[in-house]
Short mmCIF file of C-alpha atoms and ligand atoms in Angstrom, two decimals:
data_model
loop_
_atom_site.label_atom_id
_atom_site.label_comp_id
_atom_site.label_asym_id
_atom_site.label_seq_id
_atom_site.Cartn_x
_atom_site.Cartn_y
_atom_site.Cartn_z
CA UNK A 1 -1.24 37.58 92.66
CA UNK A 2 1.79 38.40 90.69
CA UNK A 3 0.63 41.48 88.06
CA UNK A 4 2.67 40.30 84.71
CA UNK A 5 3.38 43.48 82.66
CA UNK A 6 3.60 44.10 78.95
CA UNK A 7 6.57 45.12 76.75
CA UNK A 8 4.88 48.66 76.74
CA UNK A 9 4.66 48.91 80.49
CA UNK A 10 8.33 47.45 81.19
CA UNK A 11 9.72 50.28 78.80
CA UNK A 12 7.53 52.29 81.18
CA UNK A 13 9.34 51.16 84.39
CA UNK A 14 12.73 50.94 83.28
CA UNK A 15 12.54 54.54 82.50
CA UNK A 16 11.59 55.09 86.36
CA UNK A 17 14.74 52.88 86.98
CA UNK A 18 16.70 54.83 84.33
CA UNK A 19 15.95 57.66 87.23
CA UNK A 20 17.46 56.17 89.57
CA UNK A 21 20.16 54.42 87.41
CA UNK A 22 21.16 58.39 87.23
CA UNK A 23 21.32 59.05 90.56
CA UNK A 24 23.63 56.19 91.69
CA UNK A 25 26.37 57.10 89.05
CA UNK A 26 25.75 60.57 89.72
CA UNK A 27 26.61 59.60 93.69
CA UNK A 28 29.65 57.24 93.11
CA UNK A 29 32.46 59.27 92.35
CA UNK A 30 30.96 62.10 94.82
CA UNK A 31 31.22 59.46 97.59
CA UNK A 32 34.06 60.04 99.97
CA UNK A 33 35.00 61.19 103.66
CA UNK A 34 33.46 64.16 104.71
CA UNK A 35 30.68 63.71 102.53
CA UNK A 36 27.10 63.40 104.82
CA UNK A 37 24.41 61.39 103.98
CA UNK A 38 22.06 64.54 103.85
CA UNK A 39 23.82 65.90 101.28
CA UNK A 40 23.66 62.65 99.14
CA UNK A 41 19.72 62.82 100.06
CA UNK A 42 19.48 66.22 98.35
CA UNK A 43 21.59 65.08 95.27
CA UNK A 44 19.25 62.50 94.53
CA UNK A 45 16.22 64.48 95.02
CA UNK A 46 17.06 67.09 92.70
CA UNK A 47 18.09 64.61 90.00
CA UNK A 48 14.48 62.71 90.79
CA UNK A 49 12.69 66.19 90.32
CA UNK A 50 14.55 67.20 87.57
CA UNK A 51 13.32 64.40 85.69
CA UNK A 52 9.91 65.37 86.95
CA UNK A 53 9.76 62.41 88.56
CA UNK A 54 9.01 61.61 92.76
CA UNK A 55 10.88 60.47 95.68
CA UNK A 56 8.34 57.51 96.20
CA UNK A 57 9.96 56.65 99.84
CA UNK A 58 9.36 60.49 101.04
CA UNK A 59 6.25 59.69 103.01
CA UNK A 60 6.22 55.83 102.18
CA UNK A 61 4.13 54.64 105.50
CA UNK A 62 5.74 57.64 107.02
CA UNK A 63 9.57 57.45 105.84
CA UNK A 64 11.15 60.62 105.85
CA UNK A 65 13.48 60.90 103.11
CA UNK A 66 14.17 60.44 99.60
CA UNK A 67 16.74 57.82 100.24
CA UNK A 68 17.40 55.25 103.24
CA UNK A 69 21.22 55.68 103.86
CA UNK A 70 22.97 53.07 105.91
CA UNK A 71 26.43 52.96 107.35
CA UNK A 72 28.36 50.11 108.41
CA UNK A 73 26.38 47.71 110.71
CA UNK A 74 22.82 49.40 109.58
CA UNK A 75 21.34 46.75 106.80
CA UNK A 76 18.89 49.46 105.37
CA UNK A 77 16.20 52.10 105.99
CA UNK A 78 18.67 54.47 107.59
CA UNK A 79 17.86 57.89 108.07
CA UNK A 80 19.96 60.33 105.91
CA UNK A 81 22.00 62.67 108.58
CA UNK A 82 24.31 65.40 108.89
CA UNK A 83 27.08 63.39 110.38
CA UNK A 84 30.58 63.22 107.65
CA UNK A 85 31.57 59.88 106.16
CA UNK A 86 34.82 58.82 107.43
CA UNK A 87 37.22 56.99 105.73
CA UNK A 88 36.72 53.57 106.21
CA UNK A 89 33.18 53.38 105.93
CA UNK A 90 30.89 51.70 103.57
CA UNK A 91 27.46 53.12 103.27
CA UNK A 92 23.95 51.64 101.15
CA UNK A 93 22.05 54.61 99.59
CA UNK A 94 18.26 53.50 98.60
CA UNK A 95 15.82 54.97 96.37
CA UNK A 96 13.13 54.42 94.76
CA UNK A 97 11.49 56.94 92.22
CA UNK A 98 8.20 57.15 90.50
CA UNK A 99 7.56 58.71 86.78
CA UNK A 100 4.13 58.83 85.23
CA UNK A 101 2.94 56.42 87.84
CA UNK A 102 5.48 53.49 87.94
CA UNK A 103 7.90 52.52 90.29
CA UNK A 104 12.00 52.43 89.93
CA UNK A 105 14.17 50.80 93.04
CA UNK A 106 17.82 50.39 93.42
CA UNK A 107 20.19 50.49 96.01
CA UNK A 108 23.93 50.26 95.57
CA UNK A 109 26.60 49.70 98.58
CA UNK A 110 29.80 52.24 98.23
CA UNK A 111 33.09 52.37 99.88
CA UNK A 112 34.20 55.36 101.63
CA UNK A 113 37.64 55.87 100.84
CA UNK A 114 39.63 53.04 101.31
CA UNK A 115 38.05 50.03 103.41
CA UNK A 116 39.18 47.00 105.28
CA UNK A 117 39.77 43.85 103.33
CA UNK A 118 36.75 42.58 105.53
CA UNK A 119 34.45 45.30 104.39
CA UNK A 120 35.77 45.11 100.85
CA UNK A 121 35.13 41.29 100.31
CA UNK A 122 31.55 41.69 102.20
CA UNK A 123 30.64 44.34 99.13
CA UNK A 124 32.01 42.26 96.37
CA UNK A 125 30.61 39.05 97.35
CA UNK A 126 27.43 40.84 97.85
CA UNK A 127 27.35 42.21 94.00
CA UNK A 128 28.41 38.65 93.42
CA UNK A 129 24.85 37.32 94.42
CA UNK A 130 23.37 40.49 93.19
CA UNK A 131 24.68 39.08 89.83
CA UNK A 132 24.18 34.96 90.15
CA UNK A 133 20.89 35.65 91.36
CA UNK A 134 20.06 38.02 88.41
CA UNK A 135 21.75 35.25 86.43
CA UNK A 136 19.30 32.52 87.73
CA UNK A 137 16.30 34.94 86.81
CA UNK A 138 14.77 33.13 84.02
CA UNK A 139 11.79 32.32 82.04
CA UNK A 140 10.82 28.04 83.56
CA UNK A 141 13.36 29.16 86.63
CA UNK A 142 11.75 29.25 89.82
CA UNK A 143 12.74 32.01 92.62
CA UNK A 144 14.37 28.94 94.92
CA UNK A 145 17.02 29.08 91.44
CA UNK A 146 17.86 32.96 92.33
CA UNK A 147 17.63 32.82 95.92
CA UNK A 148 19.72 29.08 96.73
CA UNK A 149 22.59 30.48 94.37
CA UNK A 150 22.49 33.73 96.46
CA UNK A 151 22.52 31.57 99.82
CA UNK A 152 25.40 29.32 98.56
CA UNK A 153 27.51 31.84 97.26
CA UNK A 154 26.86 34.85 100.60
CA UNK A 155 27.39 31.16 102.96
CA UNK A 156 30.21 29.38 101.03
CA UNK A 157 32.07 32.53 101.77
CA UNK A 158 31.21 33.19 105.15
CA UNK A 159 28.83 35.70 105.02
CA UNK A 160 24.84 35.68 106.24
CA UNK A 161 21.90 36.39 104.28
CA UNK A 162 19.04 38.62 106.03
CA UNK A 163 16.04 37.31 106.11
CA UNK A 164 13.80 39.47 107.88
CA UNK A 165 13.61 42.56 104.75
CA UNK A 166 12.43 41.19 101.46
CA UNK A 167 13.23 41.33 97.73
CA UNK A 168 9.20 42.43 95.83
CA UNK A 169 7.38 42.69 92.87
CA UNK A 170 7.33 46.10 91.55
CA UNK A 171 5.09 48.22 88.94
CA UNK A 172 2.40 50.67 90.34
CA UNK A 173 2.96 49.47 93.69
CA UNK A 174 6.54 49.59 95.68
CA UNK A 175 5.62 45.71 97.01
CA UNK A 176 3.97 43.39 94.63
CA UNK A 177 3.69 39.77 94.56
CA UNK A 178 5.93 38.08 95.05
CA UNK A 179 7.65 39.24 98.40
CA UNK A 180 10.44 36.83 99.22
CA UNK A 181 13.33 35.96 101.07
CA UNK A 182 16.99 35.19 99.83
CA UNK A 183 17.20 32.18 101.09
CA UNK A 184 15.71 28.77 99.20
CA UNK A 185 15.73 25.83 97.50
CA UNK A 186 16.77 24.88 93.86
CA UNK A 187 13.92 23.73 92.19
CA UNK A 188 11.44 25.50 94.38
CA UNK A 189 9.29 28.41 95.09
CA UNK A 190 7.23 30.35 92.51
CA UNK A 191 7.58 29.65 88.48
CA UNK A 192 9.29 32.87 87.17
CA UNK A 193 7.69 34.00 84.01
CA UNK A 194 8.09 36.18 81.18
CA UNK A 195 6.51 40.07 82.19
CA UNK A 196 7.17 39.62 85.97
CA UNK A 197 9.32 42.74 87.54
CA UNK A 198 10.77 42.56 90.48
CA UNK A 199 13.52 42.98 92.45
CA UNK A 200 16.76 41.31 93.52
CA UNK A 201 18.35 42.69 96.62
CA UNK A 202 20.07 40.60 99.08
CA UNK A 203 21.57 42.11 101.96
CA UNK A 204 24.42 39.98 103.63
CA UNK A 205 26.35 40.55 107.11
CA UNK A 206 29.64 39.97 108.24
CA UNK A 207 28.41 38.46 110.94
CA UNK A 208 24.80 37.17 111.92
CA UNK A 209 22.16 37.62 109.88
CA UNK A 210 19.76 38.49 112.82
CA UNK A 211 18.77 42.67 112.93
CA UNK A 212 16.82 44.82 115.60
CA UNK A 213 15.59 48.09 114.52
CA UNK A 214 16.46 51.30 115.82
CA UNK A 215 13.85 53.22 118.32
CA UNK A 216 13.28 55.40 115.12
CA UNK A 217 10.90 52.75 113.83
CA UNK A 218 13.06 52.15 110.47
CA UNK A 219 17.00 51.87 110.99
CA UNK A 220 17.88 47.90 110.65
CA UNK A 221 20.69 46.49 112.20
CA UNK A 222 22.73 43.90 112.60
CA UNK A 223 22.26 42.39 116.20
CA UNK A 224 26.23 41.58 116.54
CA UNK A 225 27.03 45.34 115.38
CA UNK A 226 28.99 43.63 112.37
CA UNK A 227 28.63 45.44 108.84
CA UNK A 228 25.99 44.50 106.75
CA UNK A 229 25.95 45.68 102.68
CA UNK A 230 23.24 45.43 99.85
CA UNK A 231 22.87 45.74 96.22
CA UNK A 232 19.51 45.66 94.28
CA UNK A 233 18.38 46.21 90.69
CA UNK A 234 14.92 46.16 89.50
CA UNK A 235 14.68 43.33 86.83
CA UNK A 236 12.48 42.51 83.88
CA UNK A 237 12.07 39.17 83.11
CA UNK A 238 11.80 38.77 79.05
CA UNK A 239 11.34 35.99 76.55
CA UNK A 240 15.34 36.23 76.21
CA UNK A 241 16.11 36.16 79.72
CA UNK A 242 16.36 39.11 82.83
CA UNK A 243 16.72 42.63 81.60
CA UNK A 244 18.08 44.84 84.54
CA UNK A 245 16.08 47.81 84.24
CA UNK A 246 18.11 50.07 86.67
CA UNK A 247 21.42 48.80 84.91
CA UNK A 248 23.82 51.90 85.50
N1 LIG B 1 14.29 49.45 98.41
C1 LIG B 1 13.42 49.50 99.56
C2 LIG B 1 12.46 48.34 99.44
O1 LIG B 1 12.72 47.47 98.73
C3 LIG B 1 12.76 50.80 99.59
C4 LIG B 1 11.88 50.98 100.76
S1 LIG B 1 12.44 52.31 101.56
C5 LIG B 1 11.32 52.76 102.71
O2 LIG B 1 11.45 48.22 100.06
F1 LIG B 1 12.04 53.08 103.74
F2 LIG B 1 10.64 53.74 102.25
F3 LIG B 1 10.51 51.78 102.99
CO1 LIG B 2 13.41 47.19 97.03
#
């Protein structure tokens, strides 16, 4: 069942989010070639700590790291590493942190350096859906309203939608009701209501939408090797419409 939370607790979340809000415009002008993924990892930690907060994922069902960190054709859940950025790439960094007990998650696709025209439409029509979907995120809406003008808008331009990771309910817990896809139907799908929290996060691929993950257990990719990007804020859903509690 989905947990609806009150004014008090969503002022408790988005200052979780507000942790992670920190990290990802602490990270974006830092983001460039020669710049590893480990090193981001330990940026983000020390910002989490600092705010006495936790890096939820470290030791999430056995995930390693404070962030997932995925280049190119990874979708998510990459492993942070030691290898440089190179110009060209475009890389997701996820986190999630917890403060007095509730739960903050947002991940944010940046270029490295400058990008193919490819790559750079594939980000921007990805915070494009980010946004609709967000937009679509109200009070008498149903989720088939946020996830059918994410479909149109990643297919209408060419792009697929991943179905096999999935945007979650968030509070105590990292996945709440609901857990869905972003794919659907206008019109259908669960009534969204004021005090739900959850996130929006679709991931969309150059190419197919179909991933295999990595003999690591956790690294997602895309099957044709095509690039895959991903934006996600946590949002709040209020008598006045979505607040986006990770805004940055
Ligand atoms: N943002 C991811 C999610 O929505 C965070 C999970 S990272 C994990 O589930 F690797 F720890 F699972
Ligand atoms: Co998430």
């Amino acid at each position: 069942m989905v947990i609806l939370k009150s004014t008090y607790e969503i002022e408790a979340i988005r200052k979780a989010c507000q942790v992670v809000a920190e990290c990802h415009r602490t990270i974006a002008p830092l983001i460039k070639p020669g710049i590893t993924t480990n090193e981001i990892e330990r940026i983000f930690e020390d910002i989490i700590l600092k705010h006495g907060a936790k890096p939820y994922t470290k030791g999430y069902k056995g995930y390693p790291y404070a962030t997932c960190a995925s280049v190119n054709d990874v979708i998510a859940h990459g492993f942070p590493k030691d290898k440089p950025l190179e110009e060209g790439d475009i890389v997701t960094i996820d986190t999630v942190a917890e403060l007095d007990g509730w739960l903050g998650d947002s991940a944010w696709s940046y270029a490295v350096g400058k990008i193919s025209p490819t790559a750079e439409k594939l980000m921007r029509v990805t915070k494009e859906c980010l946004d609709l979907g967000i937009a679509q995120a109200q009070p008498g809406n149903r989720l088939g309203d946020v996830t059918s003008a994410i479909q149109r808008h990643a297919e209408s331009n060419g792009f697929g939608v991943v179905r096999d990771l999935l945007a979650h309910g968030i509070g105590r817990d990292l996945h709440e009701a609901p857990n869905y896809m972003h794919v659907g139907k206008p019109g259908k799908g669960l009534r969204i209501k004021e005090g739900m929290v959850f996130t929006i996060e679709p991931m969309l691929t150059e190419g197919t939408y179909l991933m295999s993950i990595d003999p690591d257990g956790w690294t997602a990719r895309t099957l044709d090797g095509k690039l895959a990007a991903q934006y996600e804020h946590t949002i709040a859903i209020t008598a006045e419409g979505p607040q986006i509690l990770t805004e940055q």
